[in-house]
PDB file of C-alpha atoms in Angstrom:
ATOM      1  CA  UNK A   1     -10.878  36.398 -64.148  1.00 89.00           C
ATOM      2  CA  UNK A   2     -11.536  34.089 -67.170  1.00 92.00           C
ATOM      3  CA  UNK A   3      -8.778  32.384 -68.918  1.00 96.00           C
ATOM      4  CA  UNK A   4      -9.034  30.721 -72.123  1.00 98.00           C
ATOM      5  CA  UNK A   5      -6.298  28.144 -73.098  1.00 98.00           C
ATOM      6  CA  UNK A   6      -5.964  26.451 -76.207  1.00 98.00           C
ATOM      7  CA  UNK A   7      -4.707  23.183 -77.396  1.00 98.00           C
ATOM      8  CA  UNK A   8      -4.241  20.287 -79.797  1.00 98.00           C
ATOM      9  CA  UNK A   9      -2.514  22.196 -82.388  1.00 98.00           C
ATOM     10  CA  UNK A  10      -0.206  20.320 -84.328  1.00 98.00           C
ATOM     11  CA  UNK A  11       1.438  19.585 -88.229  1.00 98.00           C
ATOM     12  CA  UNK A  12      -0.288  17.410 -90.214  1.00 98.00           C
ATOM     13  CA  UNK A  13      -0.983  16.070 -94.073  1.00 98.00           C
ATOM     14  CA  UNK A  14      -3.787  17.738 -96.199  1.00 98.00           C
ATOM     15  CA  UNK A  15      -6.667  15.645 -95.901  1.00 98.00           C
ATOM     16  CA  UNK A  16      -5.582  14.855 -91.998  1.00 98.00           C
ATOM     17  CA  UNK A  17      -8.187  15.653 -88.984  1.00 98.00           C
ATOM     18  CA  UNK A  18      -7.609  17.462 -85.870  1.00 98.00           C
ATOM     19  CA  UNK A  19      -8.631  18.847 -82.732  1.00 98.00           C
ATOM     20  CA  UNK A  20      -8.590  21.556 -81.120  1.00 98.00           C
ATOM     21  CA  UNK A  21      -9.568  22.285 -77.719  1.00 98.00           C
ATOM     22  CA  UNK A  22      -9.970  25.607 -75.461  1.00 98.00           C
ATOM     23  CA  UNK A  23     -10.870  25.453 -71.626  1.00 97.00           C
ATOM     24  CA  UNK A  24     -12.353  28.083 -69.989  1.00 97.00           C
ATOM     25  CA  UNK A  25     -11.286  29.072 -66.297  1.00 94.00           C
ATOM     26  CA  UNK A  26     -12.615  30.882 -63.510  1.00 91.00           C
ATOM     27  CA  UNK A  27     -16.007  31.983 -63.797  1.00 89.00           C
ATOM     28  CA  UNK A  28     -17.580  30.901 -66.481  1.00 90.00           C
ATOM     29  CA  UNK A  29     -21.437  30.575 -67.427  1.00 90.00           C
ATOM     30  CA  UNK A  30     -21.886  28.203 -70.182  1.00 89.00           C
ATOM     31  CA  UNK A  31     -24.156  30.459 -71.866  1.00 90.00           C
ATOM     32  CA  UNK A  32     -21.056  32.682 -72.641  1.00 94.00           C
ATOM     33  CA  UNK A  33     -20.466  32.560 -76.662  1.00 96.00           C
ATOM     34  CA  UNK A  34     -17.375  31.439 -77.566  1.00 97.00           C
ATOM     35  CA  UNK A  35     -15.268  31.114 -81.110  1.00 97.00           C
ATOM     36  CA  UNK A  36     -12.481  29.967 -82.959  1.00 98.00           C
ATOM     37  CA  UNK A  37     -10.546  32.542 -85.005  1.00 98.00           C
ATOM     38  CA  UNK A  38      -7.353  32.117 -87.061  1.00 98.00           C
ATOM     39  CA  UNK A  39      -4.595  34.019 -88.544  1.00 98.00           C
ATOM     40  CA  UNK A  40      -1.992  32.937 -91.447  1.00 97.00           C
ATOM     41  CA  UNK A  41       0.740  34.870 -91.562  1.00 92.00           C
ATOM     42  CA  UNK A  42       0.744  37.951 -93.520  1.00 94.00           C
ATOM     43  CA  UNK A  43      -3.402  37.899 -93.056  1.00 96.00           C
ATOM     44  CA  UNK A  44      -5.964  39.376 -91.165  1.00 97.00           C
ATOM     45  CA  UNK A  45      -7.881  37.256 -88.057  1.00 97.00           C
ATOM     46  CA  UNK A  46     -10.852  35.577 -89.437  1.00 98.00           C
ATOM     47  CA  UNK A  47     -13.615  33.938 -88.148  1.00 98.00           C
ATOM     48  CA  UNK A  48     -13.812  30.017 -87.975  1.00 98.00           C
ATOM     49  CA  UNK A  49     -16.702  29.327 -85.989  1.00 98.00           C
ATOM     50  CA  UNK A  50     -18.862  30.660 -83.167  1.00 98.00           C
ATOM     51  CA  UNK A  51     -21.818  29.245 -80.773  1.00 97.00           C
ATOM     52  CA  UNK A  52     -24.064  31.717 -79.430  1.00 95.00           C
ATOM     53  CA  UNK A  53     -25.701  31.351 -76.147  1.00 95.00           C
ATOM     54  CA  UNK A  54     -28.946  29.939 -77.356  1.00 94.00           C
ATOM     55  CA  UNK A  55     -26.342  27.049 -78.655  1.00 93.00           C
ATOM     56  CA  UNK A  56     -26.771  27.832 -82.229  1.00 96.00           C
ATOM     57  CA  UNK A  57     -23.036  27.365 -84.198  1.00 96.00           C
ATOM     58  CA  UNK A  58     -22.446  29.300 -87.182  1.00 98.00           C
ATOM     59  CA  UNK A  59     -19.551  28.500 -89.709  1.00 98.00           C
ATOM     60  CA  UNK A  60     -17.371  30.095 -92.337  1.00 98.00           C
ATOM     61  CA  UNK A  61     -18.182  28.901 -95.497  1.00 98.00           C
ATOM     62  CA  UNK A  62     -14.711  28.061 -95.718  1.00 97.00           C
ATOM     63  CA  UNK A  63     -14.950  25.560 -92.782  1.00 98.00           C
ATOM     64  CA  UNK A  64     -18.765  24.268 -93.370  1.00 98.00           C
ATOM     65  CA  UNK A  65     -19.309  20.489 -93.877  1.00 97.00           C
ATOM     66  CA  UNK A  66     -15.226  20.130 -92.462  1.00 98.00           C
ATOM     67  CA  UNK A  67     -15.460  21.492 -89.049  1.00 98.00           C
ATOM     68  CA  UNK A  68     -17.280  20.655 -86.274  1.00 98.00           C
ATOM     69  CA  UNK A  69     -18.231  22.692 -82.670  1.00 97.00           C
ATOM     70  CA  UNK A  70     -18.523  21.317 -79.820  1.00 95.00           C
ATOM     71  CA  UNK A  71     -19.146  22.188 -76.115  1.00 94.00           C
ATOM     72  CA  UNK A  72     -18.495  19.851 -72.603  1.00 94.00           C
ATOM     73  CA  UNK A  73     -20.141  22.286 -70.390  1.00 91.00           C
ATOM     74  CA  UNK A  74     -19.245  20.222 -67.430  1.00 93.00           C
ATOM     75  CA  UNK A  75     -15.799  21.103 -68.241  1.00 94.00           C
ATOM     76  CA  UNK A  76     -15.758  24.250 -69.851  1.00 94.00           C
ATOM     77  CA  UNK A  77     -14.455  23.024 -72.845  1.00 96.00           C
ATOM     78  CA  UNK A  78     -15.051  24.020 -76.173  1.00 97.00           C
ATOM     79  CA  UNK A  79     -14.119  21.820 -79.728  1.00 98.00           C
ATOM     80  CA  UNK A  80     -12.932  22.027 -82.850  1.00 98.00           C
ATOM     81  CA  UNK A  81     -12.952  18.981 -84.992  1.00 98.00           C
ATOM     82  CA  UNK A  82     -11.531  19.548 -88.195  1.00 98.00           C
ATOM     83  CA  UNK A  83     -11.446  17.203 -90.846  1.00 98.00           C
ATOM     84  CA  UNK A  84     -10.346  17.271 -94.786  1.00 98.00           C
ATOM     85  CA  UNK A  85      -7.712  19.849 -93.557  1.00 98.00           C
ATOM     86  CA  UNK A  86      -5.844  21.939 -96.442  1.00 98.00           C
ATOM     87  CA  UNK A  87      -2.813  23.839 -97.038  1.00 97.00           C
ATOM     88  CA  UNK A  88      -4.992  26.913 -96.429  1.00 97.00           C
ATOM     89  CA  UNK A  89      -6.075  25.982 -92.972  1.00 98.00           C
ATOM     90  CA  UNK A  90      -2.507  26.680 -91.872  1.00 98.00           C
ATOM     91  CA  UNK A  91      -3.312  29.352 -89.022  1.00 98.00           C
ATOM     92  CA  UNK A  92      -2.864  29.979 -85.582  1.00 98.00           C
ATOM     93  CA  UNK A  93      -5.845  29.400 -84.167  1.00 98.00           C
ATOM     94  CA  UNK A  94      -7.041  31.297 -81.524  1.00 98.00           C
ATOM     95  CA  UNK A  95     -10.462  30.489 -78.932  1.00 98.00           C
ATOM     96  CA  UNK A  96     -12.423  33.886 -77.799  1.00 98.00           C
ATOM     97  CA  UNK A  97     -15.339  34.542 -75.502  1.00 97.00           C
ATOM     98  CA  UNK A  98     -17.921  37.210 -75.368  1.00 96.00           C
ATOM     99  CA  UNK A  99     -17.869  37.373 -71.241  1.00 94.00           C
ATOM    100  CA  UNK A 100     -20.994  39.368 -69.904  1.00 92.00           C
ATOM    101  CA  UNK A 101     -23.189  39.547 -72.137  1.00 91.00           C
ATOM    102  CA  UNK A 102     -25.518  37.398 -73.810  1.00 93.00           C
ATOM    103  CA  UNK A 103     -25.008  37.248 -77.547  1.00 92.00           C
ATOM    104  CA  UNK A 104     -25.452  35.437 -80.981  1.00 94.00           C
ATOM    105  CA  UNK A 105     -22.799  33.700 -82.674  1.00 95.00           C
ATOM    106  CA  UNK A 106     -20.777  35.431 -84.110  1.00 96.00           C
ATOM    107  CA  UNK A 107     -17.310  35.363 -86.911  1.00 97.00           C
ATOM    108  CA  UNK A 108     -17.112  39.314 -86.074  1.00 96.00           C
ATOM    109  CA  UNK A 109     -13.989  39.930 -83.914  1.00 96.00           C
ATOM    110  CA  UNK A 110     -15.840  42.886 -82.400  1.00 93.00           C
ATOM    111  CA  UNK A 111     -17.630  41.913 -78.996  1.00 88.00           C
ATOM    112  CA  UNK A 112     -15.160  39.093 -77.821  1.00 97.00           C
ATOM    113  CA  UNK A 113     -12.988  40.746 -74.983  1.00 96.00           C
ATOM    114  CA  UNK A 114     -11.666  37.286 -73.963  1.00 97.00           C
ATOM    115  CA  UNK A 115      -8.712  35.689 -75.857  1.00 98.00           C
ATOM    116  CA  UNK A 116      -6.297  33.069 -75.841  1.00 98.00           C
ATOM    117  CA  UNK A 117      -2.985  32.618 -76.650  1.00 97.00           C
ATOM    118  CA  UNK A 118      -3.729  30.523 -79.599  1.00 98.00           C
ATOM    119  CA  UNK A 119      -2.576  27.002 -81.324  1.00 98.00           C
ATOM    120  CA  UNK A 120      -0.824  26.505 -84.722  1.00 98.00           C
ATOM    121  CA  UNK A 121      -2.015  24.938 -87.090  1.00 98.00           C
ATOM    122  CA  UNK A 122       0.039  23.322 -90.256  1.00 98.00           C
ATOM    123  CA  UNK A 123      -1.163  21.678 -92.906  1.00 98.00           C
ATOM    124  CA  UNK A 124       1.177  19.889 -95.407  1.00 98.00           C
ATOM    125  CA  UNK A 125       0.572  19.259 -99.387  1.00 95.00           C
TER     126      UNK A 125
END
């Protein structure tokens, strides 16, 4: 049964870096995609960033040029470095996989049927 735990959320100052990490257990190809998504309160889960299992990220436009994937296969780790943060990246922020199936990446809940229990993330004017 795969497990996905995240990590490294914390409160910080806009224009402050973190990062974020999710670890895969049990069995778990590396070619599985896997994601960040977030949620603020009173909005709907969005999509941060994804790789696909050819490797290839893909970002919110929000996020590109301040966020970073990346993947320590030999530990089934995936990244999120995130720098420049803002007041608006205040989220919980949540790691997914799509376990099965080879896919794309992808910001599109739809297709990830492996969740975490998520990390907040505040960010402080």
């Amino acid at each position: 049964q795969v497990q996905l735990v995240e990590s490294g959320g914390d409160s910080v100052q806009a224009g402050g870096s973190l990062r974020l990490s999710c670890v895969a257990s049990g069995s778990f190809p590396s070619w599985y995609s896997m994601g960040w998504f977030r949620q603020a309160p009173g909005k709907e889960r969005e999509g941060v960033a994804s790789i696909g299992s050819n490797g290839i990220p893909l970002y919110a436009d929000s996020v590109k040029g301040r966020f970073t994937l990346s993947k320590d296969n030999a530990k089934n780790t995936l990244y999120l470095q995130m720098y420049d943060l803002k007041p608006e990246d205040t989220a919980k922020y949540y790691c997914a996989a799509i376990v099965g199936f080879w896919s794309s990446a992808s910001l599109m809940q739809s297709g990830y049927n492996r969740w975490g229990q998520g990390t907040q993330v505040t960010v402080s004017a």
